[in-house]
Amino acid sequence: MAAIRVFEAAARHANFTSAAEELGMTQAAVSYQIKGLEQRLGVGLFVRARGRVALSEAGRLIAGQVSGAFDALDEAFGRLREEDESLLRISTFNSFAAQWLAPKLGGFQLAHPGLAVRLDNSEDPVDFARDDIDVAVRGGFGDWPELRVEFLMRVLFAPMASPSFISQHGPLDTPGQIRASRLLSPDDTWWPRWFAGAGLSDPPPPSRGGIRLDSQPLEGAAAMAGQGVAILNPVFWRAELADGRLVQLGEAMLGNRGIWLVCPEHKRNAAKIKAFRQWIAHEVANDPDAATLTAPARSGPSVTLPK
Amino acid sequence: MAAIRVFEAAARHANFTSAAEELGMTQAAVSYQIKGLEQRLGVGLFVRARGRVALSEAGRLIAGQVSGAFDALDEAFGRLREEDESLLRISTFNSFAAQWLAPKLGGFQLAHPGLAVRLDNSEDPVDFARDDIDVAVRGGFGDWPELRVEFLMRVLFAPMASPSFISQHGPLDTPGQIRASRLLSPDDTWWPRWFAGAGLSDPPPPSRGGIRLDSQPLEGAAAMAGQGVAILNPVFWRAELADGRLVQLGEAMLGNRGIWLVCPEHKRNAAKIKAFRQWIAHEVANDPDAATLTAPARSGPSVTLPK
DNA sequence: GCGAGCCATAAGCTCAGCTTATCATCGCCG
DNA sequence: CGGCGATGATAAGCTGAGCTTATGGCTCGC
């Protein structure tokens, strides 16, 4: 196999020395490989005459096609590299994608017109070894030793409801009033933590068989439709809060988890990764709600933030 | 390079184990090669999931073209083998080719219709390392240690002239009369040896500036045209002697050289070589004039044969 | 005749690539 | 559920293919 690669170069150069140079080996190695190939085939590929080599009849017969085959291989791997360089596969979780990343991603696309972007959403953290993913945004504590980790923002959460729900079921000014109202996804772990942070030490009432929606976008949509109070990340619902479709009830709490940008170590210097990292860091810095405090310590306490 | 070959097989099988089987290696080796290739490329070629492997997006992108390239290589080398197997390149010297081999070669062609035959003629012994030759017929003593050697026949020589020359310049019944006539290629080494064998111990007269033709066919043609007496191998001029265009003068002498079939050791078992060897041995055996005595000893004495 | 190019060969080293052995995982089936 | 068969990953260790360096021989041009 290696011998064929050597033959291809030698045939093109009609000169073992310069073929060796192209291949980054010595002339002796080329001679050795060609000799071996000829012996295995039982056919002379080159004629040695007057201190030179030239393709023999047999060599001439195959040289073209062999070169063509290597061109095809080069092209295939070239395409692979190109494809790889020009496609950024991002894995993230639904709420982040839908409520934060997707609306901003157009700007990234504009800044990097040659780069195709594909978003893969999954609540489960992506396995880089299993799936063809370049970079992921995931929540947690940044403790992924195999991966290159970059802190993006802390997780915030606060109860939210639509103005119509508040006017129908309000007032919802105190934590107690909120706890007594209709909670969406009442078994969400954020609820007890928020109530605890708000000073209600007794546990919330057991789930009243309330609606359990699987992702924040759906909970937000339900809340906006006046179906109850959802506990959501204000960072993700900035637009809805701004135009009044949602109203934040009480203070936002700072979770002990963070949102991180991660990628496999070996890809950390790929141009597309660097571009994305740079862009997203800038977007985070420019997001007035993304609380870019220091990264959370493992199982640090929840922190209350002013509304 | 080897890794690409492994990738090609693994991609086709979508199964490392059976790919390893096809390649005659172990599953571990396939796994190792694929892993190395992926690392060098920085791209996953397979996705490992649920104890199986499947081509990743990247792998799928190139698998087809890679397989195609290998097909092209296989085809090229297949053509080479086929070409090599279906073409027999024979090197021989002019007189043998023109006066003995060529007229019989049609029979070989008939017996082996799939085999193309090419005759390369040269008075100099062929260099198998230099030229693309499968088999050669050459004169000498059979002492070519690098080659597979097979004895064909002894060399004979006898003076010959055309009937018209004899009637004009005859009689040419005794060696002395012949020596006094017009000799073609008078400096041919066969002349003194033939005269010596015929009992004339004194050297032949010095070259009278006579015609020096370079090959036996030309000498024979000159003799048939009545231009003088040529010393020729009766085996090669059987037809001309039979139909009277040439007349043999005196006895034929057995030279100490032989005519041999030779081929490179490594080709001795090639089908086309075996076929030719078998055919030519049969032709020699059936040639009533080819004196198939034992092979000559190195510098053995000339032997006189009855006319 | 001499030097520059080029290829073949010899000797020797080194690590890529293999094997063997073992483990982990998954799917299947009783 | 638990054992089994199939499949891959991984570790450890060996070995010879394939390299390098060094040299010699040949041919050509000056």
XYZ file of C-alpha atoms (C1' of nucleotides) in Angstrom:
674
model
C 0.000 0.000 0.000
C 2.718 2.423 0.985
C 4.667 1.083 -1.958
C 1.884 2.107 -4.323
C 1.907 5.609 -2.940
C 5.652 5.695 -3.592
C 5.185 4.313 -7.073
C 2.663 6.991 -7.889
C 5.056 9.758 -6.933
C 8.017 8.118 -8.626
C 6.030 7.606 -11.805
C 5.019 11.249 -11.840
C 8.549 12.469 -11.320
C 10.259 9.781 -13.405
C 12.938 10.346 -10.812
C 13.366 8.529 -7.528
C 15.298 11.312 -5.874
C 12.722 14.023 -6.350
C 9.891 11.611 -5.594
C 11.629 10.874 -2.308
C 11.834 14.563 -1.645
C 8.124 15.006 -2.280
C 7.312 12.152 0.048
C 9.716 13.343 2.705
C 11.872 10.261 2.614
C 15.233 9.285 1.234
C 16.010 8.134 -2.265
C 17.053 4.790 -0.831
C 13.605 4.270 0.629
C 11.971 4.935 -2.718
C 14.299 2.505 -4.429
C 13.528 -0.065 -1.764
C 9.776 0.347 -2.070
C 9.746 0.227 -5.844
C 11.907 -2.845 -5.840
C 9.592 -4.531 -3.385
C 6.522 -3.645 -5.398
C 8.071 -4.947 -8.596
C 8.983 -8.186 -6.891
C 5.521 -8.669 -5.495
C 3.976 -7.981 -8.885
C 6.573 -9.965 -10.777
C 6.682 -7.150 -13.306
C 9.181 -4.414 -13.837
C 7.563 -1.041 -13.347
C 10.586 1.024 -14.260
C 13.404 0.491 -16.702
C 16.770 1.453 -15.349
C 19.038 2.703 -18.068
C 21.945 5.060 -18.164
C 21.680 6.043 -14.578
C 18.051 7.088 -14.947
C 14.693 5.483 -14.446
C 11.743 5.618 -16.783
C 8.411 3.905 -16.621
C 8.408 0.525 -18.259
C 5.591 -0.489 -20.526
C 3.877 -2.121 -17.574
C 4.443 0.916 -15.406
C 3.035 3.196 -18.044
C -0.031 0.996 -18.293
C -1.051 1.631 -14.707
C 0.566 4.943 -13.786
C -2.323 7.027 -15.046
C -5.004 5.107 -13.265
C -2.997 4.900 -10.070
C -2.498 8.641 -10.085
C -6.194 9.058 -10.731
C -7.044 6.879 -7.776
C -4.814 8.908 -5.499
C -6.347 12.092 -6.811
C -9.726 10.691 -5.880
C -8.496 9.878 -2.394
C -6.988 13.307 -1.986
C -10.187 14.894 -3.134
C -12.260 12.803 -0.775
C -10.169 13.691 2.233
C -9.936 17.259 1.045
C -13.713 17.441 0.913
C -13.840 15.951 4.348
C -11.551 18.596 5.741
C -13.412 21.337 3.923
C -16.754 20.036 5.068
C -15.451 19.764 8.567
C -14.064 23.268 8.492
C -17.176 24.807 7.043
C -19.799 23.152 9.191
C -20.228 23.943 12.861
C -22.345 21.450 14.709
C -23.641 22.816 17.976
C -25.382 20.729 20.541
C -27.424 22.466 23.210
C -30.525 22.082 25.293
C -33.928 23.225 24.139
C -34.487 26.271 26.300
C -31.094 27.745 25.574
C -31.421 27.089 21.871
C -34.938 28.368 21.506
C -34.911 31.303 23.886
C -31.376 32.577 23.702
C -29.140 31.126 21.028
C -31.381 30.804 17.993
C -32.481 34.453 17.935
C -28.868 35.596 18.069
C -27.359 32.994 15.787
C -28.191 35.006 12.703
C -25.522 37.484 13.770
C -22.928 34.734 13.905
C -23.955 33.518 10.498
C -23.632 37.043 9.155
C -20.177 37.410 10.633
C -19.098 34.059 9.188
C -20.926 33.617 5.915
C -18.743 30.674 4.883
C -19.677 28.680 7.925
C -22.772 26.529 7.946
C -24.274 26.076 11.375
C -26.319 23.166 12.547
C -28.057 23.090 15.874
C -28.698 19.767 17.585
C -30.965 19.956 20.571
C -31.167 17.411 23.301
C -31.812 17.588 27.025
C -29.181 14.872 27.569
C -25.589 16.033 27.467
C -24.036 15.140 24.135
C -21.412 12.421 23.949
C -18.732 13.830 21.702
C -17.323 10.382 21.050
C -20.685 9.141 19.893
C -22.126 12.028 17.951
C -20.588 14.275 15.344
C -20.691 17.425 17.412
C -18.129 20.193 17.452
C -19.218 22.240 20.408
C -21.937 22.058 23.013
C -23.656 24.333 25.458
C -24.650 22.494 28.584
C -25.646 23.171 32.133
C -23.711 21.900 35.128
C -20.652 22.612 37.194
C -17.960 22.692 34.567
C -16.461 19.464 35.819
C -15.902 17.604 32.572
C -12.243 16.690 32.626
C -12.132 15.322 29.091
C -13.478 18.515 27.605
C -12.394 22.056 27.043
C -14.724 24.090 29.253
C -15.616 27.753 29.096
C -17.994 29.493 31.480
C -20.861 31.390 29.904
C -23.336 32.432 32.540
C -25.036 31.473 35.774
C -28.488 29.974 35.816
C -31.267 32.287 37.031
C -34.809 31.391 37.789
C -37.900 33.311 38.737
C -41.667 32.737 38.675
C -43.424 34.308 35.725
C -46.991 34.597 34.584
C -48.983 36.448 31.971
C -50.662 39.734 32.882
C -54.056 38.175 32.248
C -53.328 35.326 34.643
C -52.223 37.802 37.286
C -55.318 39.944 36.911
C -57.555 36.872 37.089
C -55.731 35.013 39.898
C -53.738 37.826 41.559
C -52.496 39.454 43.468
C -49.258 37.424 43.298
C -46.979 39.790 45.134
C -45.684 37.514 47.895
C -44.077 34.096 47.737
C -46.969 32.704 49.674
C -49.495 33.962 47.165
C -47.428 32.508 44.350
C -47.133 29.170 46.079
C -50.876 29.080 46.512
C -51.548 29.757 42.845
C -51.506 27.351 39.949
C -47.878 26.295 39.369
C -46.804 24.919 36.042
C -44.532 21.872 36.347
C -44.961 21.973 40.107
C -42.418 19.172 40.663
C -39.673 21.176 39.031
C -36.737 21.256 41.457
C -36.458 24.988 40.961
C -39.726 25.612 42.803
C -38.678 24.494 46.287
C -35.352 26.205 45.887
C -36.978 29.453 44.877
C -39.488 29.323 47.733
C -36.702 28.515 50.163
C -34.684 31.430 48.885
C -37.735 33.647 49.199
C -38.059 32.828 52.859
C -40.679 30.091 52.806
C -39.020 27.296 54.684
C -41.931 24.882 54.688
C -42.096 22.661 51.633
C -44.427 23.568 48.827
C -47.668 21.688 48.652
C -47.423 18.350 46.903
C -47.927 18.259 43.195
C -51.557 18.809 42.522
C -51.357 16.790 39.329
C -50.472 20.008 37.609
C -49.217 20.228 34.084
C -45.722 18.787 33.694
C -44.140 20.192 30.574
C -40.823 18.900 29.539
C -39.013 21.995 28.527
C -38.833 25.633 29.364
C -40.089 26.885 25.984
C -43.296 24.921 26.468
C -43.688 26.123 30.049
C -43.170 29.677 28.930
C -45.722 29.298 26.185
C -48.204 27.870 28.678
C -47.544 30.707 31.065
C -48.017 33.289 28.317
C -51.298 31.596 27.461
C -52.448 32.300 31.010
C -52.375 28.699 32.180
C -50.396 29.296 35.355
C -47.129 30.414 36.881
C -43.940 28.991 35.414
C -40.496 29.156 36.899
C -38.230 30.311 34.141
C -34.798 31.754 33.475
C -35.272 35.526 32.962
C -32.266 35.561 30.697
C -34.156 33.379 28.297
C -37.350 35.364 28.395
C -35.970 38.840 28.131
C -38.043 39.780 25.081
C -41.279 38.475 26.578
C -40.653 40.256 29.856
C -39.755 43.436 28.004
C -42.923 43.597 25.947
C -45.171 42.515 28.786
C -46.213 39.106 27.571
C -44.705 37.763 30.795
C -44.367 39.380 34.172
C -41.678 38.331 36.623
C -43.042 37.638 40.118
C -40.568 38.295 42.894
C -36.841 38.185 42.753
C -34.738 36.052 40.416
C -32.552 33.511 42.156
C -29.088 32.580 41.089
C -28.773 28.823 40.762
C -25.656 26.963 41.677
C -25.325 25.543 38.222
C -23.767 27.308 35.305
C -24.138 27.249 31.559
C -20.934 26.250 29.834
C -19.494 26.042 26.382
C -17.622 22.765 25.938
C -15.765 21.081 23.138
C -13.395 18.129 22.817
C -9.834 19.016 23.747
C -8.478 18.175 20.307
C -10.846 20.566 18.590
C -10.193 23.512 20.863
C -8.032 25.282 18.298
C -10.154 24.662 15.218
C -10.943 27.963 13.522
C -14.675 27.428 13.558
C -14.628 26.624 17.263
C -12.554 29.646 18.115
C -14.864 31.844 16.066
C -17.906 30.528 17.857
C -16.326 30.794 21.271
C -15.349 34.376 20.628
C -18.753 35.278 19.274
C -20.743 33.695 22.085
C -18.524 35.269 24.762
C -19.225 38.633 23.190
C -22.957 37.947 23.091
C -22.960 36.945 26.739
C -21.056 40.070 27.688
C -23.575 42.179 25.806
C -26.599 40.498 27.290
C -27.684 42.775 30.171
C -29.435 39.887 31.926
C -26.829 37.206 31.586
C -25.396 37.325 35.081
C -21.754 36.777 34.353
C -20.678 36.409 37.913
C -17.851 34.026 38.655
C -18.458 30.457 37.793
C -20.339 28.577 40.491
C -18.553 26.328 42.910
C -19.706 22.749 42.945
C -22.930 22.756 44.961
C -22.550 26.306 46.075
C -25.606 27.923 47.668
C -28.324 29.585 45.682
C -28.008 33.323 45.714
C -30.797 35.822 45.673
C -30.573 38.615 43.203
C -32.526 41.853 43.233
C -35.374 41.852 40.834
C -2.100 4.758 3.860
C -2.625 1.324 5.321
C -5.176 2.952 7.587
C -7.170 4.117 4.579
C -7.219 0.630 3.188
C -8.558 -0.553 6.541
C -11.121 2.230 6.616
C -12.361 1.255 3.185
C -12.978 -2.323 4.240
C -14.490 -1.342 7.578
C -16.791 1.154 5.902
C -17.984 -1.474 3.474
C -18.652 -4.016 6.184
C -19.876 -1.555 8.804
C -18.255 -4.101 11.084
C -14.686 -4.134 12.302
C -14.572 -7.843 12.916
C -15.514 -8.922 9.434
C -13.385 -6.202 7.891
C -10.450 -7.602 9.837
C -11.265 -11.024 8.488
C -11.290 -9.738 4.929
C -7.966 -8.036 5.440
C -6.439 -11.015 7.170
C -5.807 -9.237 10.428
C -7.337 -9.100 13.857
C -10.245 -6.972 14.985
C -7.884 -5.178 17.351
C -5.714 -4.079 14.450
C -8.711 -2.622 12.626
C -9.806 -0.771 15.717
C -6.271 0.562 16.158
C -5.981 1.729 12.563
C -9.347 3.421 12.490
C -8.633 5.163 15.731
C -5.328 6.399 14.391
C -6.889 7.640 11.181
C -9.604 9.476 13.063
C -7.041 11.112 15.266
C -4.920 12.210 12.342
C -7.950 13.619 10.570
C -9.430 15.089 13.708
C -12.790 13.783 12.606
C -14.792 10.806 13.723
C -15.282 8.380 10.857
C -17.470 5.947 12.725
C -20.014 6.389 15.432
C -19.811 3.779 18.148
C -23.174 3.060 19.597
C -24.718 0.107 21.274
C -21.773 -2.156 20.712
C -21.772 -1.560 16.975
C -20.102 0.820 14.602
C -21.688 2.768 11.800
C -20.271 5.351 9.487
C -20.502 8.843 10.840
C -21.638 11.673 8.654
C -18.011 12.417 7.846
C -17.289 8.765 7.145
C -20.271 8.503 4.848
C -19.084 11.563 2.986
C -15.873 9.925 1.862
C -16.584 6.191 1.985
C -17.929 6.045 -1.536
C -15.099 7.897 -3.133
C -12.500 5.994 -1.157
C -13.998 2.708 -2.260
C -14.029 3.982 -5.805
C -10.372 4.890 -5.615
C -9.499 1.431 -4.383
C -11.569 -0.099 -7.124
C -9.560 1.932 -9.596
C -6.327 0.707 -8.071
C -7.512 -2.873 -8.115
C -8.528 -2.518 -11.709
C -5.220 -0.995 -12.680
C -3.215 -3.774 -11.103
C -5.664 -6.318 -12.420
C -5.112 -4.996 -15.932
C -1.406 -5.136 -15.324
C -1.565 -8.768 -14.319
C -3.848 -9.598 -17.172
C -1.682 -7.769 -19.644
C 1.341 -9.479 -18.256
C -0.271 -12.864 -18.460
C -1.550 -12.408 -21.966
C 1.546 -10.992 -23.609
C 4.668 -13.036 -24.221
C 7.707 -10.975 -25.066
C 10.414 -13.028 -26.719
C 13.868 -11.715 -27.356
C 16.047 -13.546 -29.817
C 18.699 -12.975 -32.437
C 17.882 -12.181 -36.026
C 18.817 -15.422 -37.752
C 16.930 -17.566 -35.287
C 13.900 -15.336 -35.419
C 13.780 -14.959 -39.159
C 14.829 -18.407 -40.271
C 13.499 -20.679 -37.614
C 11.170 -19.154 -35.046
C 9.006 -16.799 -37.043
C 7.799 -19.375 -39.554
C 6.785 -21.717 -36.739
C 5.379 -19.137 -34.355
C 1.985 -19.212 -36.053
C 1.537 -22.696 -34.628
C 2.150 -21.421 -31.123
C -0.286 -18.613 -31.638
C -2.879 -21.114 -32.865
C -2.355 -23.294 -29.821
C -2.652 -20.289 -27.481
C -5.113 -17.866 -29.045
C -5.368 -15.789 -25.890
C -1.689 -15.094 -25.835
C -0.239 -12.178 -27.759
C 3.335 -12.689 -28.840
C 5.880 -10.020 -29.446
C 9.283 -10.730 -30.889
C 12.191 -8.469 -30.041
C 15.295 -9.053 -32.088
C 18.756 -8.025 -31.116
C 22.177 -9.518 -31.653
C 23.163 -8.463 -28.146
C 21.916 -10.678 -25.355
C 18.931 -9.117 -23.673
C 19.215 -7.719 -20.170
C 16.128 -8.942 -18.408
C 16.543 -6.318 -15.706
C 16.602 -3.552 -18.280
C 14.072 -4.611 -20.851
C 10.586 -5.945 -20.443
C 11.319 -9.391 -21.814
C 9.807 -12.646 -20.640
C 11.949 -15.193 -22.393
C 14.923 -15.145 -24.736
C 16.639 -17.440 -27.163
C 20.346 -16.846 -27.205
C 23.533 -18.549 -28.311
C 26.319 -19.464 -25.918
C 27.301 -22.040 -23.372
C 24.382 -21.991 -21.043
C 26.410 -20.385 -18.294
C 24.049 -17.697 -17.097
C 23.713 -18.296 -13.398
C 20.971 -15.722 -12.839
C 18.715 -17.257 -15.439
C 16.667 -20.338 -15.912
C 18.393 -22.100 -18.803
C 17.034 -24.751 -21.149
C 19.028 -26.333 -23.954
C 17.448 -26.175 -27.387
C 19.980 -27.243 -30.009
C 23.590 -27.178 -31.053
C 24.864 -24.703 -33.592
C 25.625 -26.119 -37.038
C 27.354 -24.392 -39.883
C 28.124 -25.256 -43.464
C 29.013 -23.339 -46.642
C 26.103 -22.749 -48.977
C 25.669 -21.189 -52.351
C 23.010 -20.849 -54.980
C 22.921 -23.322 -57.862
C 23.593 -20.489 -60.306
C 26.694 -19.430 -58.396
C 27.945 -22.980 -58.361
C 27.401 -23.423 -62.059
C 29.157 -20.165 -62.790
C 32.031 -20.496 -60.325
C 32.152 -24.222 -59.657
C 32.971 -26.806 -59.125
C 32.941 -26.314 -55.346
C 33.274 -29.894 -54.264
C 36.372 -29.655 -52.059
C 37.155 -27.351 -49.135
C 40.035 -25.959 -51.157
C 37.790 -25.009 -54.043
C 35.373 -23.362 -51.648
C 38.105 -21.449 -49.928
C 39.309 -20.152 -53.264
C 35.849 -18.935 -54.257
C 34.119 -15.743 -53.286
C 33.271 -15.992 -49.564
C 30.542 -13.872 -48.112
C 31.540 -12.317 -44.765
C 34.991 -13.834 -45.106
C 36.034 -12.686 -41.641
C 33.249 -14.676 -40.012
C 34.870 -16.823 -37.310
C 32.962 -19.830 -38.608
C 35.031 -19.911 -41.800
C 38.395 -20.821 -40.277
C 36.761 -23.300 -37.990
C 34.915 -24.952 -40.815
C 38.053 -25.138 -43.004
C 40.013 -26.531 -40.072
C 37.359 -29.136 -39.476
C 37.388 -29.982 -43.170
C 41.104 -30.722 -43.039
C 42.583 -27.483 -44.270
C 44.978 -26.561 -41.540
C 46.432 -23.478 -43.158
C 44.552 -20.311 -42.454
C 42.108 -19.005 -45.018
C 43.290 -16.189 -47.245
C 42.935 -12.780 -45.654
C 39.726 -10.952 -46.176
C 39.645 -9.769 -49.764
C 37.483 -6.848 -48.759
C 34.518 -9.094 -49.392
C 30.995 -8.269 -48.407
C 30.471 -8.214 -44.626
C 26.841 -8.659 -43.872
C 25.713 -8.370 -40.331
C 23.283 -11.178 -40.021
C 22.660 -14.595 -41.341
C 19.403 -13.745 -43.095
C 21.198 -11.148 -45.170
C 24.043 -13.509 -45.925
C 21.602 -16.161 -46.969
C 19.793 -13.731 -49.209
C 23.071 -12.669 -50.808
C 24.049 -16.287 -51.327
C 20.673 -17.077 -52.916
C 21.184 -14.104 -55.189
C 24.375 -15.722 -56.448
C 26.753 -13.287 -54.828
C 29.021 -15.857 -53.239
C 29.349 -18.646 -50.697
C 27.913 -18.035 -47.238
C 28.525 -20.065 -44.134
C 25.126 -20.692 -42.626
C 23.316 -22.871 -40.137
C 21.543 -25.588 -42.136
C 18.889 -25.784 -39.485
C 17.883 -22.251 -40.337
C 17.871 -22.764 -44.098
C 16.087 -26.022 -44.305
C 13.407 -24.771 -46.645
C 15.872 -23.105 -49.014
C 18.040 -26.208 -49.107
C 15.011 -28.382 -49.661
C 13.696 -26.487 -52.638
C 17.142 -25.941 -54.158
C 17.508 -22.215 -53.713
C 20.608 -23.022 -51.716
C 22.994 -25.923 -51.996
C 25.062 -27.094 -49.066
C 28.742 -27.479 -49.921
C 30.544 -30.131 -47.898
C 29.696 -31.339 -44.426
C 27.992 -29.385 -41.693
C 30.070 -28.783 -38.604
C 28.779 -28.836 -35.072
C 29.828 -25.682 -33.241
C 30.730 -25.713 -29.620
C 28.073 -23.197 -28.795
C 24.467 -23.998 -28.220
C 21.159 -22.239 -28.607
C 19.330 -21.863 -25.340
C 16.009 -20.772 -24.053
C 16.451 -18.543 -21.018
C 14.178 -16.631 -18.711
C 14.501 -14.922 -15.332
C 14.300 -17.354 -12.441
C 11.243 -15.704 -10.948
C 9.254 -16.124 -14.148
C 10.074 -19.745 -14.723
C 6.668 -20.925 -13.579
C 4.542 -18.342 -15.330
C 1.926 -20.045 -17.455
C 2.890 -18.250 -20.624
C 6.551 -19.167 -20.147
C 5.791 -22.788 -19.494
C 3.588 -22.895 -22.558
C 6.290 -21.449 -24.737
C 8.981 -23.696 -23.294
C 6.855 -26.730 -23.904
C 5.962 -25.673 -27.410
C 9.505 -24.816 -28.486
C 10.893 -28.052 -27.043
C 8.343 -29.914 -29.108
C 9.246 -27.940 -32.222
C 12.938 -28.647 -31.710
C 12.262 -32.322 -31.242
C 10.268 -32.361 -34.446
C 12.834 -30.467 -36.459
C 14.777 -33.178 -38.300
C 17.784 -30.902 -38.656
C 17.977 -29.468 -35.171
C 20.819 -31.540 -33.874
C 19.670 -32.118 -30.360
C 22.789 -33.740 -29.139
C 23.794 -33.148 -25.586
C 24.470 -29.604 -24.634
C 27.992 -28.491 -25.493
C 30.694 -28.315 -22.932
C 32.301 -24.953 -22.458
C 34.787 -24.614 -25.367
C 34.408 -28.182 -26.473
C 35.827 -29.042 -29.874
C 33.894 -28.633 -33.077
C 32.437 -31.829 -34.350
C 31.985 -32.865 -37.927
C 28.650 -34.252 -38.942
C 27.859 -36.219 -42.037
C 26.233 -34.160 -44.705
C 39.454 13.460 -16.697
C 36.621 15.290 -13.402
C 32.566 16.503 -10.974
C 27.599 16.373 -10.551
C 23.446 13.563 -10.655
C 21.264 9.604 -10.141
C 20.269 4.858 -8.648
C 21.452 0.339 -6.159
C 22.924 -1.856 -2.205
C 24.403 -2.915 2.560
C 23.974 -2.494 7.367
C 21.569 -1.352 11.110
C 17.933 0.839 13.898
C 13.274 1.983 15.441
C 8.671 2.205 15.980
C 4.208 1.439 13.505
C 1.387 -2.006 13.326
C 0.407 -6.289 14.566
C -1.097 -10.146 17.960
C -2.812 -12.017 22.116
C -5.499 -11.445 26.043
C -8.903 -9.301 28.536
C -12.689 -6.348 29.555
C -17.068 -3.719 28.735
C -21.287 -3.294 26.490
C -25.372 -4.605 24.154
C -29.045 -7.509 22.533
C -31.197 -11.762 22.733
C -33.462 -15.637 24.641
C -35.090 -18.945 27.875
C -33.374 -11.664 35.380
C -29.193 -13.842 34.149
C -26.337 -16.224 31.030
C -24.588 -16.166 26.340
C -22.893 -14.596 21.922
C -21.373 -10.902 19.276
C -18.954 -6.695 18.979
C -15.547 -3.048 20.151
C -11.991 -0.939 23.148
C -7.816 -1.317 25.426
C -3.292 -2.925 27.313
C 0.992 -5.056 26.816
C 4.468 -6.709 24.246
C 6.938 -8.299 20.031
C 8.846 -8.050 15.441
C 9.997 -7.053 10.903
C 8.807 -3.603 7.336
C 10.471 0.412 6.189
C 13.333 3.811 7.154
C 18.227 6.147 7.394
C 23.045 6.606 6.617
C 26.891 5.440 3.994
C 28.876 3.963 -0.005
C 29.732 2.523 -4.667
C 28.873 2.476 -9.572
C 27.224 4.387 -13.697
C 26.429 8.191 -17.051
C 26.609 12.533 -18.691
C 28.330 17.171 -19.597
C 32.086 20.197 -19.421
